[in-house]
N, CA, C and O atoms as a CHARMM CRD file, in Angstrom:
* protein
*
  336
    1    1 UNK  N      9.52600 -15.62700  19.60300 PROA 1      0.00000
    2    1 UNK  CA     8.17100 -15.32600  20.02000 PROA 1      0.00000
    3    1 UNK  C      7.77500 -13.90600  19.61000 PROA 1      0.00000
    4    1 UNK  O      6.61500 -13.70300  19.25100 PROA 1      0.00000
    5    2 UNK  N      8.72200 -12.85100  19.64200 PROA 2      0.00000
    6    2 UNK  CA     8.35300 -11.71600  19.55000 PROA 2      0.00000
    7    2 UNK  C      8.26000 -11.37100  17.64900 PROA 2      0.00000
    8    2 UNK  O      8.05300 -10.19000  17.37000 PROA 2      0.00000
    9    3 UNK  N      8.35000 -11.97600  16.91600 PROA 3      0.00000
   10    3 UNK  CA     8.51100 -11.98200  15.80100 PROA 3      0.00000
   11    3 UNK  C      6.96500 -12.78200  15.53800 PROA 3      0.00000
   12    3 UNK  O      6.51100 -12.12400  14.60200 PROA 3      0.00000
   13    4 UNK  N      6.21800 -13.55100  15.78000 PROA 4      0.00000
   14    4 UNK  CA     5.01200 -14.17700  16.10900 PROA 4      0.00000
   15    4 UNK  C      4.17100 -13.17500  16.43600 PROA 4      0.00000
   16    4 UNK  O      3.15300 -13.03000  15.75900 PROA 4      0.00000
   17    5 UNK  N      4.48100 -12.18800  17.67600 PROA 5      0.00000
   18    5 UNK  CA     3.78800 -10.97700  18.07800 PROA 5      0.00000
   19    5 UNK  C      3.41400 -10.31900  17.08900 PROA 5      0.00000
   20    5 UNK  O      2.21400 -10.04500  17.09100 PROA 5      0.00000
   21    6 UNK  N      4.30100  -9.78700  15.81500 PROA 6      0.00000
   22    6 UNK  CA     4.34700  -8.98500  15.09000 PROA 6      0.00000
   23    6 UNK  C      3.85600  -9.60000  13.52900 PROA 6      0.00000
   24    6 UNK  O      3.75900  -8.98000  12.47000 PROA 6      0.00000
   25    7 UNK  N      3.61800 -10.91000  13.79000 PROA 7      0.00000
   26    7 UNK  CA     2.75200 -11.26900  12.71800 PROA 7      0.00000
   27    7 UNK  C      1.02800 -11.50400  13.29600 PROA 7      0.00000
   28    7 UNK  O      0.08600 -10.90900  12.77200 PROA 7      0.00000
   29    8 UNK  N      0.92500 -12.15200  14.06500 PROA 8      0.00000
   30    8 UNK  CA    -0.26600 -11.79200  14.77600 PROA 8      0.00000
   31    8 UNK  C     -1.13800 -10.52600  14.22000 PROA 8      0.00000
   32    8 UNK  O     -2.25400 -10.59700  13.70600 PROA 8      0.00000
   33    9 UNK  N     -0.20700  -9.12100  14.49200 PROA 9      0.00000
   34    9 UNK  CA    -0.64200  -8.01800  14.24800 PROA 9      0.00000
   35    9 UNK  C     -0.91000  -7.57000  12.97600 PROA 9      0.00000
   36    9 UNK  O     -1.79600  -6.82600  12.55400 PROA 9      0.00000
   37   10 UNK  N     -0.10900  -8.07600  12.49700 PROA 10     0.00000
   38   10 UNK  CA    -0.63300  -7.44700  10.69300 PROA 10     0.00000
   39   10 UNK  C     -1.76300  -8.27000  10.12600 PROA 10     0.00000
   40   10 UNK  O     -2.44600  -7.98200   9.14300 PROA 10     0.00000
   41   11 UNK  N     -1.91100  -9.96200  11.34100 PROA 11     0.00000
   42   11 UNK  CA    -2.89500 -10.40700  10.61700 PROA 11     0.00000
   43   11 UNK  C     -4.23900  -9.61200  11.28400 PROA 11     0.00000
   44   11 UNK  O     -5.26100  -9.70700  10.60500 PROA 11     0.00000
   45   12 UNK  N     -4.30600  -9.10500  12.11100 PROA 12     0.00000
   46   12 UNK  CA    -5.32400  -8.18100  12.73400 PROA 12     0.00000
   47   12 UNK  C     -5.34900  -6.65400  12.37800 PROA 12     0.00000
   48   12 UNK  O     -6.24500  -5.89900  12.75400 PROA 12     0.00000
   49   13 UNK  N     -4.14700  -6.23200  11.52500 PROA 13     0.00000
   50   13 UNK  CA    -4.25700  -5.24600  10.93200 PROA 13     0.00000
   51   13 UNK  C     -5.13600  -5.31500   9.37800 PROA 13     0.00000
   52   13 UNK  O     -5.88800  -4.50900   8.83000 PROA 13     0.00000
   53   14 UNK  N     -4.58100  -6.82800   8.95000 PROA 14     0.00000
   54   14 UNK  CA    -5.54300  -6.46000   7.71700 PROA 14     0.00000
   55   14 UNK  C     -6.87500  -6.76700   7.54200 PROA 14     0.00000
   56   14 UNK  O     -7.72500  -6.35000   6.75400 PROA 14     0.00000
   57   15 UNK  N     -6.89400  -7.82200   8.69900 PROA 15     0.00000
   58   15 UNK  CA    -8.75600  -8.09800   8.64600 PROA 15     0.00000
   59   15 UNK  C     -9.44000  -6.62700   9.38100 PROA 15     0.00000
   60   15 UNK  O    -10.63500  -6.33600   9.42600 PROA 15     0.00000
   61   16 UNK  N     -8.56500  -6.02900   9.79000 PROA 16     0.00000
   62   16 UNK  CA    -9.54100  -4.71200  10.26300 PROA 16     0.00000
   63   16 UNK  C     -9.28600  -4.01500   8.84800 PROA 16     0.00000
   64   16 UNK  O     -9.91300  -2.95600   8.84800 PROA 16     0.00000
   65   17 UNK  N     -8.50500  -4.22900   7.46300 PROA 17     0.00000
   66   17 UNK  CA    -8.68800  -3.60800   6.27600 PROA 17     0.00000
   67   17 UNK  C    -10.21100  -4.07300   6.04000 PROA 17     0.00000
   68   17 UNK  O    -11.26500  -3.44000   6.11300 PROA 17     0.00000
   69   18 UNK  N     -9.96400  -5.26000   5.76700 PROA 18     0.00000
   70   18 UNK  CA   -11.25600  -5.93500   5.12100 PROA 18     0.00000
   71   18 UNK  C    -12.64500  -5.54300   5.72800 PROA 18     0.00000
   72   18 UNK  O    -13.62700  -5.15500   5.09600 PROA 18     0.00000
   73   19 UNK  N    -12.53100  -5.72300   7.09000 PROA 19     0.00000
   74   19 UNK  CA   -13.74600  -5.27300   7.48900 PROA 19     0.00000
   75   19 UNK  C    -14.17400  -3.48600   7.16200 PROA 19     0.00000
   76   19 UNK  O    -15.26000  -3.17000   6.67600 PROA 19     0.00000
   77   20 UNK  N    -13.13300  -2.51000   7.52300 PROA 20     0.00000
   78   20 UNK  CA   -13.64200  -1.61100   6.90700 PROA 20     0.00000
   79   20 UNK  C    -14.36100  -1.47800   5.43000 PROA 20     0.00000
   80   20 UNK  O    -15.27300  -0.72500   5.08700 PROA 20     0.00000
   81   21 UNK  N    -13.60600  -2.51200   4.64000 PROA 21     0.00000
   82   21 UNK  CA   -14.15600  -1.97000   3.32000 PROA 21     0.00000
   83   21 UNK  C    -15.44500  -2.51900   3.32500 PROA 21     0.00000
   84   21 UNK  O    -16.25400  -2.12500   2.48400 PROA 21     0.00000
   85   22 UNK  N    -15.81600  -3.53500   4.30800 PROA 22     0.00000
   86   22 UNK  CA   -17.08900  -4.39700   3.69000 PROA 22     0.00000
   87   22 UNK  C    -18.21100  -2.76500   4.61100 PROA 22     0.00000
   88   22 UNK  O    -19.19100  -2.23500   4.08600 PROA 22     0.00000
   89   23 UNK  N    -17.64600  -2.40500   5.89700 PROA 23     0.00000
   90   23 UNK  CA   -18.12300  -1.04100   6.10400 PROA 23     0.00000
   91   23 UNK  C    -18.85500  -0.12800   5.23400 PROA 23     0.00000
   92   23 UNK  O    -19.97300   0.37500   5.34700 PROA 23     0.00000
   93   24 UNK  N    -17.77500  -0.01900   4.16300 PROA 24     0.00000
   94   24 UNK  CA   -17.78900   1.22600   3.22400 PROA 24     0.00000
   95   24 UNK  C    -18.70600   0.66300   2.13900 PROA 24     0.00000
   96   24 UNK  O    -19.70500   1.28500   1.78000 PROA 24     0.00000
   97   25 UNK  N    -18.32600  -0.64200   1.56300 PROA 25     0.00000
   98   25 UNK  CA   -19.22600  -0.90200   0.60800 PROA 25     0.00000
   99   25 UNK  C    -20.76800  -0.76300   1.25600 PROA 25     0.00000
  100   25 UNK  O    -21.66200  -0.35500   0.51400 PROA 25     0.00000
  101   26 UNK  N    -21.04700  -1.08500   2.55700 PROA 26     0.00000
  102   26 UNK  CA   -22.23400  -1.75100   3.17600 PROA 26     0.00000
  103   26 UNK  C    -23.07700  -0.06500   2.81700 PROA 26     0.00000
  104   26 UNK  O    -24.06000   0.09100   2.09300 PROA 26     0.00000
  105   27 UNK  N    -22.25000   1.11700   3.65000 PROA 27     0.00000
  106   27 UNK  CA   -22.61600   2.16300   3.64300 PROA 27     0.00000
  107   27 UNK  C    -23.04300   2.91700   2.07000 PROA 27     0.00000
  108   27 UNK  O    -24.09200   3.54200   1.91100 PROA 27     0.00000
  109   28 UNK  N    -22.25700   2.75800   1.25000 PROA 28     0.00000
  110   28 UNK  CA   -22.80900   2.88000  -0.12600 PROA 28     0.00000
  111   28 UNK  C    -23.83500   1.98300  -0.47000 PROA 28     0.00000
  112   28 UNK  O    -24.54700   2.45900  -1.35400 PROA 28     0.00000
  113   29 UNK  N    -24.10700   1.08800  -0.17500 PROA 29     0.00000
  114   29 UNK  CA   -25.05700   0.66200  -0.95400 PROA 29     0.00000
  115   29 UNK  C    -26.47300   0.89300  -0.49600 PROA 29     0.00000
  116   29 UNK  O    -27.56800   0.78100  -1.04900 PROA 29     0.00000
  117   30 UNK  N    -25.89400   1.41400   1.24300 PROA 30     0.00000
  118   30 UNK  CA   -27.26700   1.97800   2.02600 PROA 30     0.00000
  119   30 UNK  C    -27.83100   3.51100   1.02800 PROA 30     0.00000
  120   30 UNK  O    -28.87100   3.89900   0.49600 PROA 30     0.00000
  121   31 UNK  N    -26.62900   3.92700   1.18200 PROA 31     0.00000
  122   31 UNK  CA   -26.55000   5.38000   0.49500 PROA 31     0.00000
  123   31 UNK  C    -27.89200   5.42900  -0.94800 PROA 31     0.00000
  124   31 UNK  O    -28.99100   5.98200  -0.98800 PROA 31     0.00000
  125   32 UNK  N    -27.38900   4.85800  -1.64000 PROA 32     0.00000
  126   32 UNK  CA   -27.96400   4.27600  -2.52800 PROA 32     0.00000
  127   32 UNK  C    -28.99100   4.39500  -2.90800 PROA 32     0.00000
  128   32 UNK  O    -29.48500   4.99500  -3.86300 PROA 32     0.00000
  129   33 UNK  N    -29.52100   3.53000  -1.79000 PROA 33     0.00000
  130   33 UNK  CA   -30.86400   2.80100  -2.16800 PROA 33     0.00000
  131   33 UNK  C    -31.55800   3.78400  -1.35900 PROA 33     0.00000
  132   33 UNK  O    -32.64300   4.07200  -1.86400 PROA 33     0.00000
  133   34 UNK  N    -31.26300   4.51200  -0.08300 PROA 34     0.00000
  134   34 UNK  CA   -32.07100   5.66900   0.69300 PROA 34     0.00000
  135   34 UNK  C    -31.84000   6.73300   0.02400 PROA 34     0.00000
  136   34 UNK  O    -32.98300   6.78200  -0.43100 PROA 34     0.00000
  137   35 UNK  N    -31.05700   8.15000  -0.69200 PROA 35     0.00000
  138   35 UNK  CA   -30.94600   8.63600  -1.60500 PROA 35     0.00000
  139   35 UNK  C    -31.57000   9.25100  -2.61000 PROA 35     0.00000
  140   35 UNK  O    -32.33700  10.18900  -2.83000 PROA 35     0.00000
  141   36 UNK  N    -30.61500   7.88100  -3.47100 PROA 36     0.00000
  142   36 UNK  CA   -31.48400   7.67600  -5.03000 PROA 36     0.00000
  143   36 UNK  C    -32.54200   6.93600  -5.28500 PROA 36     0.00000
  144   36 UNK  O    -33.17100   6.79900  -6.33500 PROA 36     0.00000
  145   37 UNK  N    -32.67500   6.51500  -4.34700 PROA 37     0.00000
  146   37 UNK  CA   -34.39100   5.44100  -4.75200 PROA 37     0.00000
  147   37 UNK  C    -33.43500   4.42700  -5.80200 PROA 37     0.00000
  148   37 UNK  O    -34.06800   4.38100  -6.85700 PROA 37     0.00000
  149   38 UNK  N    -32.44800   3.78100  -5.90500 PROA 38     0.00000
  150   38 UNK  CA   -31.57300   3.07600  -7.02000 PROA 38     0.00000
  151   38 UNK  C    -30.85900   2.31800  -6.08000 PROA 38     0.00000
  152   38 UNK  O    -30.42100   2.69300  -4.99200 PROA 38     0.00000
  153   39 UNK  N    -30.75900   0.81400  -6.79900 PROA 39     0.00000
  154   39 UNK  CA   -29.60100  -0.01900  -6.45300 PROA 39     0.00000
  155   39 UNK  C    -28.61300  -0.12500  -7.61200 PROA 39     0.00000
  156   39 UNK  O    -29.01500  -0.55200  -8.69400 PROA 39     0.00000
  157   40 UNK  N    -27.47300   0.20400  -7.46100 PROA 40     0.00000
  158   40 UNK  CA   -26.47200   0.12400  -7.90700 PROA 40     0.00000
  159   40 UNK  C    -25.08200  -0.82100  -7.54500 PROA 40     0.00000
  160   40 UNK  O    -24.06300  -0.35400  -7.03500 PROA 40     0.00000
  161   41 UNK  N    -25.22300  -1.84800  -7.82100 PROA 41     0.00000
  162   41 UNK  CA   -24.36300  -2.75900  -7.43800 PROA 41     0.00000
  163   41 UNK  C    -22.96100  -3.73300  -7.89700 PROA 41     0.00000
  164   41 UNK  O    -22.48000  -4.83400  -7.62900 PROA 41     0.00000
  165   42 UNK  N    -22.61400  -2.30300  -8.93900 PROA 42     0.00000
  166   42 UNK  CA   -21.60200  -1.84500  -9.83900 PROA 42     0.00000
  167   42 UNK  C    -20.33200  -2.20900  -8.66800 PROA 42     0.00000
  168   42 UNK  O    -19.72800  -3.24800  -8.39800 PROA 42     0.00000
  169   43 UNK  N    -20.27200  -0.79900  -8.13600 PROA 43     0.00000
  170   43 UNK  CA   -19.54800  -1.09200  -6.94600 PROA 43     0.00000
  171   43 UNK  C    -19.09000  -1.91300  -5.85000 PROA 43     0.00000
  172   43 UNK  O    -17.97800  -2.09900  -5.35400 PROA 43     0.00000
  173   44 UNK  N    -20.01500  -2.26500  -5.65500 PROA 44     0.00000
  174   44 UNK  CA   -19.87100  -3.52900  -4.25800 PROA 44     0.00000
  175   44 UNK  C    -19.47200  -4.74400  -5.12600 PROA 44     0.00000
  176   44 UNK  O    -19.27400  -5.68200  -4.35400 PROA 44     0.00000
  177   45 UNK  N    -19.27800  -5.10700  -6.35900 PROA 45     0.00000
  178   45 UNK  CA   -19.23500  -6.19800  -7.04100 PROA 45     0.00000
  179   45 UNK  C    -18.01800  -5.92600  -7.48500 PROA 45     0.00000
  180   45 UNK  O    -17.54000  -6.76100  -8.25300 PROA 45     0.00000
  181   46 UNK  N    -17.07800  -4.56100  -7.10000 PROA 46     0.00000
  182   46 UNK  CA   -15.40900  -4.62800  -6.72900 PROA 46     0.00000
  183   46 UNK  C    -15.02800  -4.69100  -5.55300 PROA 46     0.00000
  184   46 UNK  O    -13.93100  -5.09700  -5.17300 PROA 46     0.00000
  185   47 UNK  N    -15.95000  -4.27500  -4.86800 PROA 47     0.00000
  186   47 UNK  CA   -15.08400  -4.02800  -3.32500 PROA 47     0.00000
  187   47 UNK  C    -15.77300  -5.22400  -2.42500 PROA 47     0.00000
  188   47 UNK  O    -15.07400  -5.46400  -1.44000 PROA 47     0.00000
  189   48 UNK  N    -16.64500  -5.82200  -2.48200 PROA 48     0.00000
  190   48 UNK  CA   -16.75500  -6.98500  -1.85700 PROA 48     0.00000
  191   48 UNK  C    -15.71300  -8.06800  -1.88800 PROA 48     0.00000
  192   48 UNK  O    -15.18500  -8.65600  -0.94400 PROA 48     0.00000
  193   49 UNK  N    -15.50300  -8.22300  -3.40600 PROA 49     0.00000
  194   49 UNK  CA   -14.28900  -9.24200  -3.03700 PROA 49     0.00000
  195   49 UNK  C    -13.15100  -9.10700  -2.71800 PROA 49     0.00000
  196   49 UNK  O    -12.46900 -10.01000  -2.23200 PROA 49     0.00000
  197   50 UNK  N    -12.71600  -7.80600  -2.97000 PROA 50     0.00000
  198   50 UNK  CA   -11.63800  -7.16700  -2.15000 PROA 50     0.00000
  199   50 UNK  C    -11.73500  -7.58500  -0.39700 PROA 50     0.00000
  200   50 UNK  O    -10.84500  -8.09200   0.28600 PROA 50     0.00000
  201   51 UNK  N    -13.08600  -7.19000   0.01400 PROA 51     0.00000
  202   51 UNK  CA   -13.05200  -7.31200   1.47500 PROA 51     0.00000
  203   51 UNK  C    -12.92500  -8.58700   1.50900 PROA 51     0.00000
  204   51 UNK  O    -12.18700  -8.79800   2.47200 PROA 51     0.00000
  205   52 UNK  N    -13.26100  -9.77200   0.93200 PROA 52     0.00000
  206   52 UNK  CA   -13.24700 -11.36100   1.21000 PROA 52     0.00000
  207   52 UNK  C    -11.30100 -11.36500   1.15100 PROA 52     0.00000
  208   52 UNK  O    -10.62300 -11.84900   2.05700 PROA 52     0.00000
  209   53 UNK  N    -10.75300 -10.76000  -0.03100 PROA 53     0.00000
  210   53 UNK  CA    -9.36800 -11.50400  -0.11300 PROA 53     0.00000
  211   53 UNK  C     -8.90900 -10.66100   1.23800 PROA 53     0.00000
  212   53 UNK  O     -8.46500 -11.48500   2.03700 PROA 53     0.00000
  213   54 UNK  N     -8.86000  -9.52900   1.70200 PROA 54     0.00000
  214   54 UNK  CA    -8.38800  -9.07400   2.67600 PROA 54     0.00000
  215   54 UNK  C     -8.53100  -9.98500   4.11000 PROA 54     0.00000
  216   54 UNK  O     -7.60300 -10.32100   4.84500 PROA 54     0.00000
  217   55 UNK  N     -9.94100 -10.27200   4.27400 PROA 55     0.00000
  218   55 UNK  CA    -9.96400 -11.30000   5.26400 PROA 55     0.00000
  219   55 UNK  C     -9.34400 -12.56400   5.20000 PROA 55     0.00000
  220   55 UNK  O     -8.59900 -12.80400   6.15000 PROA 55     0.00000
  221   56 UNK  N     -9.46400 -13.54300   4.23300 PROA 56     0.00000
  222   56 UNK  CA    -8.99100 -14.59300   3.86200 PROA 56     0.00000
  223   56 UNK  C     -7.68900 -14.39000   3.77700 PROA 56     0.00000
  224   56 UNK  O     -7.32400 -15.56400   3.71600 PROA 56     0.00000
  225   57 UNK  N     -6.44000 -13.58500   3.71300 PROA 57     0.00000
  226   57 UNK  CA    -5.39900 -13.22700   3.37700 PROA 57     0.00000
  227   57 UNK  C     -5.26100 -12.84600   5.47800 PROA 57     0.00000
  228   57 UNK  O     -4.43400 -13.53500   6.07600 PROA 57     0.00000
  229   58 UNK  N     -5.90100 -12.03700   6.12700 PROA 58     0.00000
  230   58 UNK  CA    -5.52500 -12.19600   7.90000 PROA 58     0.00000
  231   58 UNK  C     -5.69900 -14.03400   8.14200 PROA 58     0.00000
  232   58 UNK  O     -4.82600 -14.64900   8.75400 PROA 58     0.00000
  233   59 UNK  N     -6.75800 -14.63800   7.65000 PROA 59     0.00000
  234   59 UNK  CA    -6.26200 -15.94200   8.24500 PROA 59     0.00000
  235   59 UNK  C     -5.38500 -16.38600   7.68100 PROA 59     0.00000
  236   59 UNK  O     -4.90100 -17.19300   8.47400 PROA 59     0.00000
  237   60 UNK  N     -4.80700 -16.40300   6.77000 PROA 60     0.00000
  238   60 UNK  CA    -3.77900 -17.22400   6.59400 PROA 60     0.00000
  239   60 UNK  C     -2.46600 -16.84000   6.87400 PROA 60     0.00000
  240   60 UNK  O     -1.46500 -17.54900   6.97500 PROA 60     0.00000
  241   61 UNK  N     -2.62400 -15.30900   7.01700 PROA 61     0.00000
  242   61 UNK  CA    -1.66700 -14.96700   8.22000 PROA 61     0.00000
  243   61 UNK  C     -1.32700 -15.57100   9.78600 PROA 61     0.00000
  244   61 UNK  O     -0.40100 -16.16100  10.34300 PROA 61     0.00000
  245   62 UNK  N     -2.65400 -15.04800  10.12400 PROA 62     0.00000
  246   62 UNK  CA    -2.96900 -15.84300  11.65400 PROA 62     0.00000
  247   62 UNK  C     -2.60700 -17.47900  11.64500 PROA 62     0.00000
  248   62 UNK  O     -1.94000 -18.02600  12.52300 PROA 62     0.00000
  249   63 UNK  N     -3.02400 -17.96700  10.79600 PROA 63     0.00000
  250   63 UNK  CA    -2.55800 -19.73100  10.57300 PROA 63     0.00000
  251   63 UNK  C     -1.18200 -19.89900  10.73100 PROA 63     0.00000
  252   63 UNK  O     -0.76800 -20.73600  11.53200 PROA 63     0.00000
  253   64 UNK  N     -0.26100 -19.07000   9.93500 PROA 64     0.00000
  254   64 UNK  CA     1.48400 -18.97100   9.66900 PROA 64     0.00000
  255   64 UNK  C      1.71800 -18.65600  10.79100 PROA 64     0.00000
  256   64 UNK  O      2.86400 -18.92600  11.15100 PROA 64     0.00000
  257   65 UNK  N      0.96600 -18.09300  11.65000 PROA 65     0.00000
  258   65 UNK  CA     1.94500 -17.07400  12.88000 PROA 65     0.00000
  259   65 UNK  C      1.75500 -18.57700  13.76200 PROA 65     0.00000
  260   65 UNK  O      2.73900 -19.23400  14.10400 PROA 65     0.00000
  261   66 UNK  N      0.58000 -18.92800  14.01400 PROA 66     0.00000
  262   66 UNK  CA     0.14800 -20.16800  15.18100 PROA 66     0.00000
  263   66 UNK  C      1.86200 -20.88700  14.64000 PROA 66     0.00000
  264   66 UNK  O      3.00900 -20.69400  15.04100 PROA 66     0.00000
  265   67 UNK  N      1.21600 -21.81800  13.48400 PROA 67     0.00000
  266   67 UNK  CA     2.54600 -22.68700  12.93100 PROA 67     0.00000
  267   67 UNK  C      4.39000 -22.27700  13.34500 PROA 67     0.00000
  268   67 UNK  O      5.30300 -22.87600  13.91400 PROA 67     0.00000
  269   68 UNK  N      4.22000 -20.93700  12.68300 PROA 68     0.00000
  270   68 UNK  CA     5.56700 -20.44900  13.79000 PROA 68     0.00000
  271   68 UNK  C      5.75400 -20.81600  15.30200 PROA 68     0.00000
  272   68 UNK  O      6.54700 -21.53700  15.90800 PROA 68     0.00000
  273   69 UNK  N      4.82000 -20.11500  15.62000 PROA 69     0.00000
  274   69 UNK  CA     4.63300 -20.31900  17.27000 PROA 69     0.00000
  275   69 UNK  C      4.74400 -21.96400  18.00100 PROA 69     0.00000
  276   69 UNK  O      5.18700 -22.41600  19.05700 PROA 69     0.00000
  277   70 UNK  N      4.24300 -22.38000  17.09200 PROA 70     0.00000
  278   70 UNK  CA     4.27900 -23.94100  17.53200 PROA 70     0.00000
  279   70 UNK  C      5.78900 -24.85500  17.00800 PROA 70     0.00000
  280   70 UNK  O      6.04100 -25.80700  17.74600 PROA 70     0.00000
  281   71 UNK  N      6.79200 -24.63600  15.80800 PROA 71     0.00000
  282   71 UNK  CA     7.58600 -24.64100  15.77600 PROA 71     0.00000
  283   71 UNK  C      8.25300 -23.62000  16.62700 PROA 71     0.00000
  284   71 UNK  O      8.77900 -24.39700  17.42400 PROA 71     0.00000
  285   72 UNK  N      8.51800 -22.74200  16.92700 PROA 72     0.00000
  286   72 UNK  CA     9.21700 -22.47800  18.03100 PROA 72     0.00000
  287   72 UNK  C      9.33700 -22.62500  19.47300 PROA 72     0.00000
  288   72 UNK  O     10.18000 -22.16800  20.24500 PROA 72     0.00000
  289   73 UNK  N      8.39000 -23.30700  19.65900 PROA 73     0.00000
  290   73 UNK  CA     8.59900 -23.42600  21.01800 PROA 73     0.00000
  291   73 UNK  C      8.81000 -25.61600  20.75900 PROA 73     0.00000
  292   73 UNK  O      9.07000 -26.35600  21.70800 PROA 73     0.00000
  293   74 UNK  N      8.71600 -25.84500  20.08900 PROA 74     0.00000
  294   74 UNK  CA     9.31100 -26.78200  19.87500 PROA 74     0.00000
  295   74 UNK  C     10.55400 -27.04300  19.48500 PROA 74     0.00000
  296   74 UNK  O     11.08300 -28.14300  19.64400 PROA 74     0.00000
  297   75 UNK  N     11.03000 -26.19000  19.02100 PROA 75     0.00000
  298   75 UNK  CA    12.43200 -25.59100  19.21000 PROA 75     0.00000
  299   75 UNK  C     13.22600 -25.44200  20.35100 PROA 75     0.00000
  300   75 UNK  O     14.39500 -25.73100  20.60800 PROA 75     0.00000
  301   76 UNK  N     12.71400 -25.15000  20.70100 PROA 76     0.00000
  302   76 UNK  CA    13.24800 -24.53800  22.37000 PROA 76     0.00000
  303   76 UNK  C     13.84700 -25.27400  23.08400 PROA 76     0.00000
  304   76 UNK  O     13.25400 -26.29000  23.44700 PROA 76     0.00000
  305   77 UNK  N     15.06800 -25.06900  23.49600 PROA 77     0.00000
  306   77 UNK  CA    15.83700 -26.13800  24.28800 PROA 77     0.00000
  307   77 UNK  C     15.20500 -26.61300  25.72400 PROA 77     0.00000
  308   77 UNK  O     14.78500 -25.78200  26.52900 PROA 77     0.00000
  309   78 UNK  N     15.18700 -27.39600  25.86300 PROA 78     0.00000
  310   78 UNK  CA    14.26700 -28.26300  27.30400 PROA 78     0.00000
  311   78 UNK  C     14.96300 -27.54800  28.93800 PROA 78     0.00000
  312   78 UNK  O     16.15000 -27.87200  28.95500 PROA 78     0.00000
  313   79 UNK  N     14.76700 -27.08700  29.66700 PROA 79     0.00000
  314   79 UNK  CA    14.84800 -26.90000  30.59100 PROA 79     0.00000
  315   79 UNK  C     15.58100 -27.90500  31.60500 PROA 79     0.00000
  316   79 UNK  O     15.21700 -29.07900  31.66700 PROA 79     0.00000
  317   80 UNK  N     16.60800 -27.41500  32.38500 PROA 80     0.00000
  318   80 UNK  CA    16.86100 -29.12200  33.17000 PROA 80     0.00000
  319   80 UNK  C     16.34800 -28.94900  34.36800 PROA 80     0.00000
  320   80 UNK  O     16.46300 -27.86800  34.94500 PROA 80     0.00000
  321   81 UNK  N     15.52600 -30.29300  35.06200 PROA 81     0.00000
  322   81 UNK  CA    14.60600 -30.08500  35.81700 PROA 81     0.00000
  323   81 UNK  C     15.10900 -29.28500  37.35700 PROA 81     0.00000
  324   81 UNK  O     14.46600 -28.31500  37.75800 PROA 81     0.00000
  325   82 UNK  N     16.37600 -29.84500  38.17500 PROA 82     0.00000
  326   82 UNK  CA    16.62400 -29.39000  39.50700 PROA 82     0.00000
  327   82 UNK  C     17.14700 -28.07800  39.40600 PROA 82     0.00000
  328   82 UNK  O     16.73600 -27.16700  40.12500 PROA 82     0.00000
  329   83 UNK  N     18.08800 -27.92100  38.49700 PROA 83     0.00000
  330   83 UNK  CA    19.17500 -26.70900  38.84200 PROA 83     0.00000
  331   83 UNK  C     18.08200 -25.68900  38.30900 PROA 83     0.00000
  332   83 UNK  O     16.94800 -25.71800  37.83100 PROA 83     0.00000
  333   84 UNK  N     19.64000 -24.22500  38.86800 PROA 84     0.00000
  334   84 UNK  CA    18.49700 -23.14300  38.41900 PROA 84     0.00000
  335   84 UNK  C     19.21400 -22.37000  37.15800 PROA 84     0.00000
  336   84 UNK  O     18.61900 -21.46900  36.56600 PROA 84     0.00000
């Protein structure tokens, strides 16, 4: 279980990657266009899809960790009901 914990987390570590970058791109392109009077969309047309694989890459983390989680506790030796 505690190995599940620790995938969990990196899948919430990297969708908080992704979301920052879609942040950063969002903020440049505000930059931009308030500024320079210019859209420039050079940039965001690298780092957008960066932010998509970063997200798409936490779920399929998060998916592996559930699947673990659910094989392991199916794993788990059964309890016997009276004793302690």
């Amino acid at each position: 279980m505690r190995a599940n914990f620790f995938t969990s987390v990196h899948a919430r570590a990297v969708a908080f990657l992704g979301l920052l970058i879609v942040v950063i791109a969002v903020g440049e392109a505000v930059y931009k266009i308030v500024e320079e009077n210019s859209v420039s969309i050079g940039f965001s047309f690298f780092i957008l899809p960066l932010a998509v694989i970063f997200l798409a890459l936490s779920l399929v983390i998060e998916y592996l960790a559930r699947i673990a989680a659910a094989l392991d506790r199916r794993a788990a030796p059964a309890r016997p009901e009276g004793g302690s």
